[in-house]
mmCIF file of C-alpha atoms in Angstrom:
data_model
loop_
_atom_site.group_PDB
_atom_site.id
_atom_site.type_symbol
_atom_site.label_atom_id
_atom_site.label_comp_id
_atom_site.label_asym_id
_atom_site.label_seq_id
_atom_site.Cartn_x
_atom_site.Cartn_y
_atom_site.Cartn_z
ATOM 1 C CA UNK M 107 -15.596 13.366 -76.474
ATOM 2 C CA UNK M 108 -12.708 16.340 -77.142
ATOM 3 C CA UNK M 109 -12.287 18.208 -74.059
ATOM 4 C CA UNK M 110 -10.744 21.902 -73.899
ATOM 5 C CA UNK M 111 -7.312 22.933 -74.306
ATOM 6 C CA UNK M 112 -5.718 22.703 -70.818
ATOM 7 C CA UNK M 113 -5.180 26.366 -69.393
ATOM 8 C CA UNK M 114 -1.744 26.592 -67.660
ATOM 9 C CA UNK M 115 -2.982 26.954 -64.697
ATOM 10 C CA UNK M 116 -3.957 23.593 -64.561
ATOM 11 C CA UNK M 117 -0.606 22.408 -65.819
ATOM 12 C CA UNK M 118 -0.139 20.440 -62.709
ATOM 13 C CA UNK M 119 -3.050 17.452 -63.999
ATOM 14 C CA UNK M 120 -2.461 17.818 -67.623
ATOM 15 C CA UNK M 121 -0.452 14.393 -67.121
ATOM 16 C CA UNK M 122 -3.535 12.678 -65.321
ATOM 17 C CA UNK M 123 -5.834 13.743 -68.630
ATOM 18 C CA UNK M 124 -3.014 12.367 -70.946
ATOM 19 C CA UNK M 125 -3.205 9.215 -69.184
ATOM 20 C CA UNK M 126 -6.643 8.955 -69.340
ATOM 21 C CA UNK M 127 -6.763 9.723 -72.705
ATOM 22 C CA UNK M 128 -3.934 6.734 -73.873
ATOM 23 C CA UNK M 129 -6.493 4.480 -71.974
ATOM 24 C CA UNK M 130 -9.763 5.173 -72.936
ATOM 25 C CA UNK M 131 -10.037 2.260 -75.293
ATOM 26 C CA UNK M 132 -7.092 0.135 -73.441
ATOM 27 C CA UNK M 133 -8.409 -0.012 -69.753
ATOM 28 C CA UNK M 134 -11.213 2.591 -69.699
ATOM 29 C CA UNK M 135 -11.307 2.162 -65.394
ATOM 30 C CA UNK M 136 -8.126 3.535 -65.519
ATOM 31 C CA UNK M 137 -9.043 6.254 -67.815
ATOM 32 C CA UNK M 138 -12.095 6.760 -65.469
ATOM 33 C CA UNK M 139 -10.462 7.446 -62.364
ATOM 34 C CA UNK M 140 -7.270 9.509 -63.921
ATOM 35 C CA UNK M 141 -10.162 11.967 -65.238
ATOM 36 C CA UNK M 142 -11.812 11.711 -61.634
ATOM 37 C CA UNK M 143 -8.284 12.612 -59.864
ATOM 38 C CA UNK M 144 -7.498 15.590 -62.175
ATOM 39 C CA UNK M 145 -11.084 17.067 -61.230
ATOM 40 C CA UNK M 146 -10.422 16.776 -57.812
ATOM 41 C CA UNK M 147 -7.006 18.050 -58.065
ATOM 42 C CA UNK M 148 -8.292 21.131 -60.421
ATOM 43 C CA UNK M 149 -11.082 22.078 -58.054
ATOM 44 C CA UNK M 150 -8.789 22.535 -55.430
ATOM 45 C CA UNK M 151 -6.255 24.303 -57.099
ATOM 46 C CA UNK M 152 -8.364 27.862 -57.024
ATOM 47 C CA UNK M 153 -11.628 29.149 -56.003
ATOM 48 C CA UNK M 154 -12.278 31.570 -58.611
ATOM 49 C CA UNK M 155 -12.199 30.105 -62.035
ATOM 50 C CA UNK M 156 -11.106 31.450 -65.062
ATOM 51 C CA UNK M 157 -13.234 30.778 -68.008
ATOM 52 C CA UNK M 158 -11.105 28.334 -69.268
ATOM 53 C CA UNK M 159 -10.937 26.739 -65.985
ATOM 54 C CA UNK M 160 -14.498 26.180 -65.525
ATOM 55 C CA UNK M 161 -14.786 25.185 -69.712
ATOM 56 C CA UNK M 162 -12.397 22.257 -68.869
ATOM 57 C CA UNK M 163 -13.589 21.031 -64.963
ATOM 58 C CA UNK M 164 -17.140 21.192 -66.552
ATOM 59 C CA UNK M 165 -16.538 18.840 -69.245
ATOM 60 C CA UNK M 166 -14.315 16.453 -67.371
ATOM 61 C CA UNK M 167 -17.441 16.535 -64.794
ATOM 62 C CA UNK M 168 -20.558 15.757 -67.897
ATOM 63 C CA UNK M 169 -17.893 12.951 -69.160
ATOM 64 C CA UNK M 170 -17.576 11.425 -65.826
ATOM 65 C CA UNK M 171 -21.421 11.478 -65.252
ATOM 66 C CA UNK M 172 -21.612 9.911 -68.703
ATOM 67 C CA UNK M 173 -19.232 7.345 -68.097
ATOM 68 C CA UNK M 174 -20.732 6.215 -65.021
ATOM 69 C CA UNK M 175 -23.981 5.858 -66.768
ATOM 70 C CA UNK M 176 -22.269 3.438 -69.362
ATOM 71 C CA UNK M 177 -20.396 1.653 -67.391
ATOM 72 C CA UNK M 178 -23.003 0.642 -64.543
ATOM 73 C CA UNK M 179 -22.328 -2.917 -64.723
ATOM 74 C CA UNK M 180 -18.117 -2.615 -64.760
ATOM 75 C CA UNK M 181 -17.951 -2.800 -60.616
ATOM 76 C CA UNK M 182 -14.272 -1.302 -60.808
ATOM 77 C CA UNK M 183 -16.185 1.919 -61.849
ATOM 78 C CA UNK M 184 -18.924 1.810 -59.334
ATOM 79 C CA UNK M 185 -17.208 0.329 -56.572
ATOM 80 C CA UNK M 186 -14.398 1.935 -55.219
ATOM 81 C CA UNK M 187 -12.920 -1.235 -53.030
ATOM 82 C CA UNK M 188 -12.719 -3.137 -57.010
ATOM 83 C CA UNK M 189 -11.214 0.063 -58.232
ATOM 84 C CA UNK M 190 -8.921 0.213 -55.970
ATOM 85 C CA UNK M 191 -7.542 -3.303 -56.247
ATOM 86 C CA UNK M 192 -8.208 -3.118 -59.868
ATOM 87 C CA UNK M 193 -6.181 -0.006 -60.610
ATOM 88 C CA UNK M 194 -2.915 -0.828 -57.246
ATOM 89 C CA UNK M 195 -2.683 -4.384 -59.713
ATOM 90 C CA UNK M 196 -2.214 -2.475 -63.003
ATOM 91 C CA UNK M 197 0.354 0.218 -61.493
ATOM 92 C CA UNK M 198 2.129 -2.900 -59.745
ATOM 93 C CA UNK M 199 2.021 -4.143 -63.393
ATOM 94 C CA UNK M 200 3.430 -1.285 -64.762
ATOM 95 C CA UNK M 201 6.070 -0.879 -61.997
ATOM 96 C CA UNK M 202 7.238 -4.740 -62.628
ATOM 97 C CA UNK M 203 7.484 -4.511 -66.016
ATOM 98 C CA UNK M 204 9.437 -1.464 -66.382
ATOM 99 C CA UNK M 205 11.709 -2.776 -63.452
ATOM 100 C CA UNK M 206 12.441 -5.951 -65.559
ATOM 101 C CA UNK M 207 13.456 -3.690 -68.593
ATOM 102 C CA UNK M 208 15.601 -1.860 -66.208
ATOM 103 C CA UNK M 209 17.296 -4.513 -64.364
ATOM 104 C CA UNK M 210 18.140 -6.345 -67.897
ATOM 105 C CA UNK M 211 19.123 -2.890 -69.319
ATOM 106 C CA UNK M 212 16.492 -2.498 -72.195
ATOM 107 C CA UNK M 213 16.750 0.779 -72.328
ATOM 108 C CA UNK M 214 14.265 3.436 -74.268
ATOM 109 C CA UNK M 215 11.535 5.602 -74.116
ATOM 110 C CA UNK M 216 8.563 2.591 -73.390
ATOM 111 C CA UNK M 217 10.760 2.215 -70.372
ATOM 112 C CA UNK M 218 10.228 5.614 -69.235
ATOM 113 C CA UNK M 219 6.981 5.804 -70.011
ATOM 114 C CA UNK M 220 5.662 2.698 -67.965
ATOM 115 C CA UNK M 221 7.744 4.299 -64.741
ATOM 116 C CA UNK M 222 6.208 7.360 -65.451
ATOM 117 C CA UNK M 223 2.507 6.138 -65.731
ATOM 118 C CA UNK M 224 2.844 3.751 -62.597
ATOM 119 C CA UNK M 225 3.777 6.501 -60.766
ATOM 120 C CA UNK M 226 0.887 8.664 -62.014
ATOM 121 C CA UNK M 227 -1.148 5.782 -61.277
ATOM 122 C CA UNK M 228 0.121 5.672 -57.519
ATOM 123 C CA UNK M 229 -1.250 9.569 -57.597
ATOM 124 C CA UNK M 230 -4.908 8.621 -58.722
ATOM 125 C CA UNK M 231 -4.863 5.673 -55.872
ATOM 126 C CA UNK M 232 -4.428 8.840 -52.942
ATOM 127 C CA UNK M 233 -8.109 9.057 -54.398
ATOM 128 C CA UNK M 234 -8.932 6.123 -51.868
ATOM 129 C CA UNK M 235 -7.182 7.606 -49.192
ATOM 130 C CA UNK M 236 -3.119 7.208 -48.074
ATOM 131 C CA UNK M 237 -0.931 5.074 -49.558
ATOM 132 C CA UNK M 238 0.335 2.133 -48.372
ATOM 133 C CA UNK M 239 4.498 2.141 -46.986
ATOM 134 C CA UNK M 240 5.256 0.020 -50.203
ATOM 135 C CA UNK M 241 2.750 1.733 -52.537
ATOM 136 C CA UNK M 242 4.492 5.093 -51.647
ATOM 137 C CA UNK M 243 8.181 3.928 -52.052
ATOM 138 C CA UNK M 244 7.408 2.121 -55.476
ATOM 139 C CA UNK M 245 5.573 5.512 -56.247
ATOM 140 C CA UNK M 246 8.798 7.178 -54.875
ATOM 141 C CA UNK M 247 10.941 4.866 -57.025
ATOM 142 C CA UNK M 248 8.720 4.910 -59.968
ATOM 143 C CA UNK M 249 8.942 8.992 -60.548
ATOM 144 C CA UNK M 250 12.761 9.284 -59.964
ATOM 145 C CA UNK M 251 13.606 6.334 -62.462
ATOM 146 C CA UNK M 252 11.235 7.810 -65.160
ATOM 147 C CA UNK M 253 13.228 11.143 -65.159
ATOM 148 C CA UNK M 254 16.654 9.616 -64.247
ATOM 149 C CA UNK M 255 16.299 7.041 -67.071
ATOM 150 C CA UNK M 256 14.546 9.945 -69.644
ATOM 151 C CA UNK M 257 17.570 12.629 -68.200
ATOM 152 C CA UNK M 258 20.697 10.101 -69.561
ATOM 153 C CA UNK M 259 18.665 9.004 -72.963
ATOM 154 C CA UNK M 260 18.458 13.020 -73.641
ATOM 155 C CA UNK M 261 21.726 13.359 -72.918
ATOM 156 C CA UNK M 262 23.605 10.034 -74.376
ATOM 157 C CA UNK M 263 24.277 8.722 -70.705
ATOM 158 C CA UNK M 264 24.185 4.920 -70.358
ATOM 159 C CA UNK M 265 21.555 4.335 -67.468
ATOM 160 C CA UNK M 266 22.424 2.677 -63.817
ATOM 161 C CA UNK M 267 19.849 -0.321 -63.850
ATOM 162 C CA UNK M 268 18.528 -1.022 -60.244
ATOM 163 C CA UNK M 269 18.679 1.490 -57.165
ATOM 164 C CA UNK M 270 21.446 4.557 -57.335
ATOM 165 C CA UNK M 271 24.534 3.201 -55.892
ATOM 166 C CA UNK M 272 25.349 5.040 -52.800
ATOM 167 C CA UNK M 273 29.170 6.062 -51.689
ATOM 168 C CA UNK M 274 29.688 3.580 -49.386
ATOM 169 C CA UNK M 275 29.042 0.772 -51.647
ATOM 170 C CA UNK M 276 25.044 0.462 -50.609
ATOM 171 C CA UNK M 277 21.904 0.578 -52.686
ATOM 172 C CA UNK M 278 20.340 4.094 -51.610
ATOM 173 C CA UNK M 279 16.970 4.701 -52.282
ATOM 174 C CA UNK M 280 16.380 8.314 -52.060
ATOM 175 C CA UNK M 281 15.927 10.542 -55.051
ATOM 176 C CA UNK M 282 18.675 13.132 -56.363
ATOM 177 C CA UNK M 283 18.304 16.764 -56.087
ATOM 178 C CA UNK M 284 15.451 17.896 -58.376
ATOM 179 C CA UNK M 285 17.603 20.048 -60.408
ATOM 180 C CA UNK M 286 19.256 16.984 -61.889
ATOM 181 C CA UNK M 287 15.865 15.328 -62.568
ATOM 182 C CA UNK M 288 13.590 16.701 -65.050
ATOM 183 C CA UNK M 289 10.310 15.869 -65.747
ATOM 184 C CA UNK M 290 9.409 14.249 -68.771
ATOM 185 C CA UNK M 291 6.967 16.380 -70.529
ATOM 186 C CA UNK M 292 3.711 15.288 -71.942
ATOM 187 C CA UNK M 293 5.046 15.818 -75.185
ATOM 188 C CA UNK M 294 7.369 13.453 -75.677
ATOM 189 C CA UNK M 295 6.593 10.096 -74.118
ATOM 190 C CA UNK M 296 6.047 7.418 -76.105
ATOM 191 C CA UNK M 297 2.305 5.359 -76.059
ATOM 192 C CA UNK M 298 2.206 2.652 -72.985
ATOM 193 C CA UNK M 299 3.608 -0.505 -73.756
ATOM 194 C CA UNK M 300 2.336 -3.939 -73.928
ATOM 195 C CA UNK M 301 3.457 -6.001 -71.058
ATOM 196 C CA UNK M 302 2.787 -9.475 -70.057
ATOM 197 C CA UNK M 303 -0.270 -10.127 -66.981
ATOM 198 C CA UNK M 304 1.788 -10.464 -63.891
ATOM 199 C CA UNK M 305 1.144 -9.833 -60.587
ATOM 200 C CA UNK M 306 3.286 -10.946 -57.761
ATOM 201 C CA UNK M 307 2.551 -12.793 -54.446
ATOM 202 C CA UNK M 308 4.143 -9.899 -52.581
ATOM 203 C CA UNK M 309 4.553 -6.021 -53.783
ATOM 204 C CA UNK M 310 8.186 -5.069 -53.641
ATOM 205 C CA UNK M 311 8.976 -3.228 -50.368
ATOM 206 C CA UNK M 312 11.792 -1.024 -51.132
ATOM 207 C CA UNK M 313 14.074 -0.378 -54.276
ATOM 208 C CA UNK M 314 16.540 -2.097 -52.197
ATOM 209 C CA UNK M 315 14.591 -5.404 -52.138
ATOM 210 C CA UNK M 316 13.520 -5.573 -55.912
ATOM 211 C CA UNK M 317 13.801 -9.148 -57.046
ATOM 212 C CA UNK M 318 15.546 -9.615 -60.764
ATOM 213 C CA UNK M 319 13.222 -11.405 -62.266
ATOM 214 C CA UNK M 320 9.323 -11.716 -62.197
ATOM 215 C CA UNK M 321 8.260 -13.969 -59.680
ATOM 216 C CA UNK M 322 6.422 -17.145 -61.297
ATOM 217 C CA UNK M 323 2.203 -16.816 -59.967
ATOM 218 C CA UNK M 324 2.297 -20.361 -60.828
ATOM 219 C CA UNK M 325 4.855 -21.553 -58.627
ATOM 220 C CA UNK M 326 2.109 -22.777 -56.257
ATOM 221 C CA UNK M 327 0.857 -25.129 -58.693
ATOM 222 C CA UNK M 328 4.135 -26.294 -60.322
ATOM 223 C CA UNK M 329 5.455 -27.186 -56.985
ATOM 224 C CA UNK M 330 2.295 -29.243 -56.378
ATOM 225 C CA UNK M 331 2.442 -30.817 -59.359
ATOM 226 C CA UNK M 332 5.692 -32.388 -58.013
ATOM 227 C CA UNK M 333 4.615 -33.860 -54.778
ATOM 228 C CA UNK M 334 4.211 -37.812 -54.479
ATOM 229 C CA UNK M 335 1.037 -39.369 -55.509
ATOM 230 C CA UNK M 336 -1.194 -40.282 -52.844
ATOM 231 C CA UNK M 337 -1.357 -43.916 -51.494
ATOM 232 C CA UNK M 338 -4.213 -45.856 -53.361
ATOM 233 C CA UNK M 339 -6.549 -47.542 -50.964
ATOM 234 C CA UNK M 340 -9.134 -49.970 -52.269
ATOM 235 C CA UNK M 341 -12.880 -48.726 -51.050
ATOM 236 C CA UNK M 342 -14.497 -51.262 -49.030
ATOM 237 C CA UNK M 343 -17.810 -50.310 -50.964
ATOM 238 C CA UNK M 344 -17.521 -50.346 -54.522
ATOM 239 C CA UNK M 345 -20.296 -48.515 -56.081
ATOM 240 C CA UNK M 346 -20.865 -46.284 -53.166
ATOM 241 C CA UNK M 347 -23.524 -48.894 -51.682
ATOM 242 C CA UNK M 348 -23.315 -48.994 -47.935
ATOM 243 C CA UNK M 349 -26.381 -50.844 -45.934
ATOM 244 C CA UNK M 350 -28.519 -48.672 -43.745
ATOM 245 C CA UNK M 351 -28.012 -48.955 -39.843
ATOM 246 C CA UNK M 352 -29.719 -46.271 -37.908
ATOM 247 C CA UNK M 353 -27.364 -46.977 -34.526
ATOM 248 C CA UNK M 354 -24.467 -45.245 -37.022
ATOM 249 C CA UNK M 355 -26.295 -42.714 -38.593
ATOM 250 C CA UNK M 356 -24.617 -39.619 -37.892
ATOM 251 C CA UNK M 357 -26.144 -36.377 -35.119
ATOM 252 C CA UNK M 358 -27.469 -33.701 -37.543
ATOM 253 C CA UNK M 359 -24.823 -30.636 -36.897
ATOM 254 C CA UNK M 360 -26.659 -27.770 -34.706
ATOM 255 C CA UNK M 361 -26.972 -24.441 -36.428
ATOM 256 C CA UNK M 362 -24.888 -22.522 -34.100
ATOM 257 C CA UNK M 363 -21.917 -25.525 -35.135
ATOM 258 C CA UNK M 364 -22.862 -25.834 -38.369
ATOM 259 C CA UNK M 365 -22.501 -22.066 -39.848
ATOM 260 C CA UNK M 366 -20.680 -20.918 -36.509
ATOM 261 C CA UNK M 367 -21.001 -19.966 -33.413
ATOM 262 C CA UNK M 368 -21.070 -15.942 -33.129
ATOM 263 C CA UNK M 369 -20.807 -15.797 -29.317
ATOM 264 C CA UNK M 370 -16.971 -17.206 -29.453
ATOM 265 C CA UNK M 371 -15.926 -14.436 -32.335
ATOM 266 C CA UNK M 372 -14.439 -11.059 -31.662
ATOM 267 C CA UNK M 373 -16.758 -7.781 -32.179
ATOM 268 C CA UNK M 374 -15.312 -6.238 -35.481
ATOM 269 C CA UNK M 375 -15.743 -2.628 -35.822
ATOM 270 C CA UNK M 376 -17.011 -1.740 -39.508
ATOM 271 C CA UNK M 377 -13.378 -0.731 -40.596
ATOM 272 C CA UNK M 378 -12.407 -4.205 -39.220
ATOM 273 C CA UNK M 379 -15.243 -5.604 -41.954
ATOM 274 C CA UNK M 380 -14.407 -3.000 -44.564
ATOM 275 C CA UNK M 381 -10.863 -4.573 -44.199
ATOM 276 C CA UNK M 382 -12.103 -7.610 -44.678
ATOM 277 C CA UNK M 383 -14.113 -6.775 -47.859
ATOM 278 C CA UNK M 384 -11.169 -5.805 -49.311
ATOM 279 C CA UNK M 385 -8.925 -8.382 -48.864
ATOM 280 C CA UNK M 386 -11.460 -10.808 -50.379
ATOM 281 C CA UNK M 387 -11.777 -8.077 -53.424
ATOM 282 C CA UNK M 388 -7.808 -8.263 -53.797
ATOM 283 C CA UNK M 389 -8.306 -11.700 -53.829
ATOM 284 C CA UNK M 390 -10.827 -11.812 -56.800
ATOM 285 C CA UNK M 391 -8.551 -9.570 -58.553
ATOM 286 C CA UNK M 392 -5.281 -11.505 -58.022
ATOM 287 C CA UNK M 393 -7.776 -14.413 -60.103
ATOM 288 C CA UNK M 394 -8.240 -12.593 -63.115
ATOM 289 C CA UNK M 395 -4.168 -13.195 -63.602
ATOM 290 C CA UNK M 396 -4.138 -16.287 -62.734
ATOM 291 C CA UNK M 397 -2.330 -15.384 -59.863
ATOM 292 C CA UNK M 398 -3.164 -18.116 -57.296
ATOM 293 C CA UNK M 399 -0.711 -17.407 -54.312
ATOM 294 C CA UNK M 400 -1.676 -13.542 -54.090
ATOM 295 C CA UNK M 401 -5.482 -14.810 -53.979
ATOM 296 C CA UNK M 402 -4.638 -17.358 -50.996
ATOM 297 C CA UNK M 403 -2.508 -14.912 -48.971
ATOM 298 C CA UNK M 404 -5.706 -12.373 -49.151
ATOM 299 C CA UNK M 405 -7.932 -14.777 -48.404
ATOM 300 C CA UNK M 406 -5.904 -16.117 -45.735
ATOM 301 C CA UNK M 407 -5.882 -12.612 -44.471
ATOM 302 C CA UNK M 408 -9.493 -12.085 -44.593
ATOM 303 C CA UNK M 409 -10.705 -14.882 -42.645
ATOM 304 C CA UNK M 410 -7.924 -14.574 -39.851
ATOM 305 C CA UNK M 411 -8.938 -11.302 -39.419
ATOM 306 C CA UNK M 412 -12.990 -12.294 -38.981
ATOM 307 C CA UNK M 413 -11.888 -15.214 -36.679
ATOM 308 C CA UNK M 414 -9.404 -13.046 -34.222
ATOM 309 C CA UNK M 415 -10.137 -9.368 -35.039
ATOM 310 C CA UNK M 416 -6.181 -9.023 -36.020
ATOM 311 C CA UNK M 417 -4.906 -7.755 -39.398
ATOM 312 C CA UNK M 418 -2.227 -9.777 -40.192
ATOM 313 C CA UNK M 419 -1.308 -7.012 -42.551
#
């Protein structure tokens, strides 16, 4: 579907509709709720439309509706817990990959353009509500670095890789004055690059904290794999056969022991659940990259929170 020119009065979410557009055949959620962001964003921006206004906002609004409709069974588009875990492990993607390039000095435009994207990703997650402390300081991070790294390419600078370097010898996290950071324009950013499935077991905190290299989602199971092998006892039954004696047959577990007793759990308010729900979605998510650790730490999470009403969060 071509959509109208973009009137510049709507400058300010011609980026979200770019983005959209590079991912309509690459991760079409992402596409979906980039187009859903800049809709909310335009209808705020005035109450009386222009003509061009309303020709634009309309058709972003008939491709949504469409989209929906064809997309019915993709739960990251009709659920907004799996769209939200679905679209904070793609910008974490993003944000990883680009900080990898930057920390071993790879520098170019693909580099810019992943910081760039993550952090218009980070936007289009304020869709769900406010960001977390570490979603909004890799957000933060994400914007600065995309027009600090794009600023010394333009003009033949060699990049600082990492946080700026602060006078007193300390990594300093805040952005420069926004005269001496420019935005890169739609124009002239290079397509989104391809960039291996990792997720880590924890989100990076602060720019301070990055780690310089990708943490390894199979660490878990490597360091398993190197444990001693467990003692070998001979079974005292071979072939499973054991003779019947009713005085040692088991008691048949009561209901309230066998699926839990409800009287000794807390009373969990439905944000407490909703909480809940997502940490098992995160889970599921962390799965589809094979991402192990992330899945037992939300898991983890979830059922500590059930059992005592506390987010460990």
């Amino acid at each position: 579907m071509s959509f109208p020119e973009c009137p510049p009065s709507l400058k300010s979410i011609q980026h979200y509709l770019k983005t959209a557009a590079e991912h309509d055949n690459r991760d079409p959620v992402v596409a979906y709720w980039c187009r859903l962001h800049a809709l909310q964003t335009g209808l705020k921006i005035t109450n009386k439309k222009t003509r061009e206004e309303s020709a634009l906002l309309i058709a972003m609004m008939d491709w949504l509706e469409e989209a929906k409709k064809v997309n019915k069974d993709n739960e990251a588009i009709t659920n907004e817990v799996a769209a939200q875990a679905h679209l904070e492990n793609y910008a974490l993607k993003l944000f990883l990959y680009a900080d990898k390039q930057d920390r071993e000095q790879n520098y170019g435009k693909n580099i810019v353009k992943a910081f760039y994207t993550a952090g218009m990703i980070y936007d289009v997650l304020t869709t769900f509500g406010d960001l977390t402390d570490e979603a909004a300081q890799n957000r933060k991070y994400a914007k600065w670095k995309a027009a600090y790294i794009h600023n010394c390419l333009k003009t033949g600078e060699t990049p600082v890789p990492g946080p700026m370097q602060s006078e007193d010898g300390g990594e300093n996290s805040e952005e420069p004055a926004s005269d001496s950071q420019p935005t890169p324009g739609p124009t002239d950013m290079p397509t989104v690059p391809s960039f291996p499935s990792v997720t880590p077991s924890t989100p990076p905190v602060a720019p301070s904290s990055f780690n310089n290299s990708l943490p390894d989602p199979n660490a878990a199971m490597k360091a398993a794999s190197q444990l001693p092998p467990v003692p070998y006892t001979p079974d005292p039954n071979p072939g499973g056969f054991v003779p019947y004696d009713p005085t040692q047959q088991p008691t048949p577990p009561q209901p309230s022991t066998f699926y839990g007793d409800n009287s000794t759990l807390p009373q969990l308010t439905p944000d407490q659940i909703g909480k809940a729900q997502k940490y098992c979605k995160w889970a599921s998510s962390a799965l589809n990259y094979d991402d192990i650790k992330t899945a037992i730490g939300n898991l983890k999470n979830a059922l500590e929170l059930l059992q005592t009403g506390r987010d460990p969060a």
